[in-house]
Amino acid sequence: GVNHLGHFTFTKALLPALKRSAPSRVVNISSLANYAFGVSEGLLFDDLDGAKCYNAYERYSQSKLANILHAKYLQHISDQENWNIDAVALHPGIVNSTNIANTSTFRTSLGLLAHPLGIAAVMKDKSKTIAQGAATTVLTALLPQSDLVKGGYYMDCQVHTKYLSPCASDEQMAKRLWDVSEQLTSAALAK
């Protein structure tokens, strides 16, 4: 859905400008949900639209894994083609100060209070201010190219692997996602 295909379509539309202005950078916003709610097989290519089975946690997780795989595969292509475009993905943190997490509609619709991982407690104890939540995004956008881990996954202003799905390093899955995403967005990109 839009959590991945929006990133993909926007990036593809910007590629000519990114190449012209190289060195350039793409920063995908992901989430630790790529790990927390994921399924062991990673992306469910045989049911991308959720028509066969829909679980909100798993679908959100898959979209955030897709953001990571997108950054990794974009980096792979950039390196192969010498585009000099760097790509990363990141988890900005739980920004509680936006107040969305405090609404009963949000908590009820996602079931955050009842989830076995205790997300409500994490939100309360680990939430960030808006500035703290923006810090990793700003860092990855402005870090000197020599200091950036290309294709990396950042959290709390550093490269992170602790809360990263094992599927996030699956090169075949990343290529397949890229190919499927191109097929799904080809009509939009042709305009």
Short mmCIF file of C-alpha atoms in Angstrom, two decimals:
data_model
loop_
_atom_site.label_atom_id
_atom_site.label_comp_id
_atom_site.label_asym_id
_atom_site.label_seq_id
_atom_site.Cartn_x
_atom_site.Cartn_y
_atom_site.Cartn_z
CA GLY A 1 0.00 0.00 0.00
CA VAL A 2 0.86 3.65 0.32
CA ASN A 3 3.38 3.05 3.15
CA HIS A 4 5.73 1.52 0.58
CA LEU A 5 4.41 2.30 -2.88
CA GLY A 6 4.20 6.00 -2.05
CA HIS A 7 7.92 6.02 -1.12
CA PHE A 8 8.76 3.96 -4.19
CA THR A 9 6.74 6.07 -6.66
CA PHE A 10 8.06 9.35 -5.26
CA THR A 11 11.66 8.11 -5.39
CA LYS A 12 11.30 6.80 -8.95
CA ALA A 13 9.81 10.13 -10.07
CA LEU A 14 12.75 11.97 -8.46
CA LEU A 15 15.49 9.71 -9.88
CA PRO A 16 16.36 11.97 -12.84
CA ALA A 17 16.79 14.96 -10.50
CA LEU A 18 18.66 12.86 -7.93
CA LYS A 19 21.10 11.70 -10.63
CA ARG A 20 21.61 15.25 -11.96
CA SER A 21 22.29 16.63 -8.49
CA ALA A 22 24.51 13.79 -7.27
CA PRO A 23 25.81 13.22 -4.74
CA SER A 24 22.28 12.95 -3.44
CA ARG A 25 20.40 10.99 -0.83
CA VAL A 26 17.11 9.18 -0.23
CA VAL A 27 15.95 8.72 3.36
CA ASN A 28 13.05 6.30 3.89
CA ILE A 29 11.08 6.48 7.10
CA SER A 30 10.50 2.98 8.42
CA SER A 31 9.76 1.65 11.89
CA LEU A 32 10.97 -0.91 14.38
CA ALA A 33 7.62 -2.52 13.58
CA ASN A 34 9.49 -4.14 10.67
CA TYR A 35 10.84 -6.44 13.36
CA ALA A 36 8.27 -6.36 16.14
CA PHE A 37 5.21 -7.55 14.23
CA GLY A 38 6.77 -9.26 11.22
CA VAL A 39 6.12 -12.70 9.83
CA SER A 40 9.05 -15.07 9.42
CA GLU A 41 8.77 -15.20 5.64
CA GLY A 42 9.05 -11.42 5.35
CA LEU A 43 6.90 -10.02 2.58
CA LEU A 44 3.84 -12.03 1.58
CA PHE A 45 4.14 -11.62 -2.19
CA ASP A 46 1.26 -14.02 -2.82
CA ASP A 47 -1.09 -11.76 -0.81
CA LEU A 48 0.28 -8.22 -1.06
CA ASP A 49 -3.15 -6.62 -0.89
CA GLY A 50 -4.23 -8.63 2.15
CA ALA A 51 -7.21 -10.15 0.35
CA LYS A 52 -6.48 -13.67 1.67
CA CYS A 53 -5.54 -12.73 5.22
CA TYR A 54 -5.32 -9.37 6.94
CA ASN A 55 -3.68 -8.61 10.24
CA ALA A 56 -3.05 -4.89 10.82
CA TYR A 57 0.18 -5.45 12.76
CA GLU A 58 1.65 -7.78 10.15
CA ARG A 59 0.66 -5.52 7.24
CA TYR A 60 2.15 -2.46 8.88
CA SER A 61 5.30 -4.46 9.63
CA GLN A 62 5.54 -5.59 6.03
CA SER A 63 5.18 -2.04 4.73
CA LYS A 64 8.01 -0.91 7.01
CA LEU A 65 10.18 -3.87 5.97
CA ALA A 66 9.45 -2.85 2.37
CA ASN A 67 10.79 0.67 3.12
CA ILE A 68 14.05 -0.87 4.34
CA LEU A 69 14.35 -3.25 1.39
CA HIS A 70 13.60 -0.35 -0.96
CA ALA A 71 16.49 1.68 0.47
CA LYS A 72 18.84 -1.29 0.33
CA TYR A 73 17.98 -2.15 -3.27
CA LEU A 74 18.11 1.47 -4.39
CA GLN A 75 21.59 1.62 -2.86
CA HIS A 76 22.53 -1.58 -4.70
CA ILE A 77 21.39 -0.16 -8.06
CA SER A 78 23.07 3.18 -7.37
CA ASP A 79 26.37 1.43 -6.62
CA GLN A 80 26.08 -0.76 -9.74
CA GLU A 81 25.19 2.12 -12.03
CA ASN A 82 27.51 4.68 -10.37
CA TRP A 83 24.64 7.09 -9.72
CA ASN A 84 26.21 8.43 -6.51
CA ILE A 85 22.85 8.32 -4.75
CA ASP A 86 22.92 7.16 -1.14
CA ALA A 87 19.87 5.50 0.39
CA VAL A 88 19.06 4.67 4.00
CA ALA A 89 16.03 3.78 6.09
CA LEU A 90 15.33 4.74 9.67
CA HIS A 91 13.07 4.40 12.67
CA PRO A 92 12.39 7.90 14.02
CA GLY A 93 11.09 6.68 17.34
CA ILE A 94 7.69 6.90 18.95
CA VAL A 95 6.80 10.57 18.93
CA ASN A 96 4.13 10.72 21.57
CA SER A 97 3.97 14.51 21.58
CA THR A 98 2.01 14.54 18.33
CA ASN A 99 -0.88 13.37 20.52
CA ILE A 100 -2.08 10.77 17.99
CA ALA A 101 -1.08 7.92 20.30
CA ASN A 102 -3.18 9.38 23.10
CA THR A 103 -6.46 9.22 21.24
CA SER A 104 -8.79 6.40 22.15
CA THR A 105 -9.55 5.83 18.46
CA PHE A 106 -5.88 5.24 17.68
CA ARG A 107 -5.32 2.91 20.61
CA THR A 108 -8.52 0.99 19.99
CA SER A 109 -8.02 0.64 16.25
CA LEU A 110 -4.51 -0.73 16.63
CA GLY A 111 -5.14 -2.58 19.86
CA LEU A 112 -2.01 -1.08 21.38
CA LEU A 113 -3.16 -1.53 24.94
CA ALA A 114 -3.69 -5.25 24.53
CA HIS A 115 -0.68 -6.13 22.36
CA PRO A 116 1.63 -8.71 24.01
CA LEU A 117 4.70 -6.56 23.42
CA GLY A 118 3.27 -3.90 25.70
CA ILE A 119 3.44 -1.12 23.14
CA ALA A 120 1.45 1.19 25.39
CA ALA A 121 4.19 0.95 28.02
CA VAL A 122 6.88 1.55 25.41
CA MET A 123 4.99 4.58 24.16
CA LYS A 124 4.82 5.98 27.65
CA ASP A 125 8.39 5.20 28.71
CA LYS A 126 10.28 5.52 25.42
CA SER A 127 8.39 8.21 23.59
CA LYS A 128 10.28 11.16 22.15
CA THR A 129 9.68 14.82 21.72
CA ILE A 130 9.19 16.09 18.20
CA ALA A 131 12.81 17.29 18.10
CA GLN A 132 14.10 13.93 19.36
CA GLY A 133 11.93 12.12 16.82
CA ALA A 134 13.30 14.29 14.00
CA ALA A 135 16.94 13.88 15.06
CA THR A 136 17.66 10.62 13.22
CA THR A 137 15.97 11.87 10.06
CA VAL A 138 17.98 15.10 10.14
CA LEU A 139 21.20 13.22 10.91
CA THR A 140 20.80 10.80 7.99
CA ALA A 141 19.88 13.64 5.64
CA LEU A 142 22.86 15.80 6.59
CA LEU A 143 25.60 13.35 7.62
CA PRO A 144 28.68 13.71 5.41
CA GLN A 145 28.65 11.09 2.67
CA SER A 146 31.85 9.53 4.02
CA ASP A 147 30.21 8.92 7.42
CA LEU A 148 26.92 7.51 6.15
CA VAL A 149 26.43 3.73 6.13
CA LYS A 150 24.90 3.37 2.68
CA GLY A 151 21.85 1.14 2.65
CA GLY A 152 21.90 1.23 6.45
CA TYR A 153 19.06 1.20 8.94
CA TYR A 154 19.30 3.96 11.54
CA MET A 155 17.66 4.37 14.91
CA ASP A 156 18.51 6.78 17.74
CA CYS A 157 21.04 8.57 15.49
CA GLN A 158 23.14 5.49 14.76
CA VAL A 159 23.19 2.44 12.54
CA HIS A 160 21.07 -0.19 14.17
CA THR A 161 20.64 -3.95 13.73
CA LYS A 162 18.98 -4.97 16.99
CA TYR A 163 15.40 -4.35 15.87
CA LEU A 164 15.80 -5.32 12.24
CA SER A 165 13.95 -8.16 10.56
CA PRO A 166 16.24 -10.97 9.37
CA CYS A 167 14.54 -10.49 5.99
CA ALA A 168 15.88 -6.92 5.77
CA SER A 169 19.14 -8.24 4.31
CA ASP A 170 17.49 -10.61 1.82
CA GLU A 171 18.79 -9.38 -1.55
CA GLN A 172 16.43 -11.60 -3.56
CA MET A 173 13.45 -10.30 -1.61
CA ALA A 174 14.62 -6.72 -2.19
CA LYS A 175 14.95 -7.28 -5.95
CA ARG A 176 11.58 -8.99 -6.14
CA LEU A 177 9.99 -6.13 -4.22
CA TRP A 178 11.57 -3.62 -6.61
CA ASP A 179 10.28 -5.53 -9.65
CA VAL A 180 6.77 -5.94 -8.22
CA SER A 181 6.70 -2.28 -7.18
CA GLU A 182 7.66 -1.22 -10.70
CA GLN A 183 4.82 -3.33 -12.11
CA LEU A 184 2.29 -1.94 -9.64
CA THR A 185 3.27 1.69 -10.19
CA SER A 186 4.09 1.66 -13.91
CA ALA A 187 0.83 3.36 -14.89
CA ALA A 188 1.35 6.17 -12.37
CA LEU A 189 4.95 6.68 -13.41
CA ALA A 190 4.08 6.74 -17.13
CA LYS A 191 2.07 9.97 -16.71
#
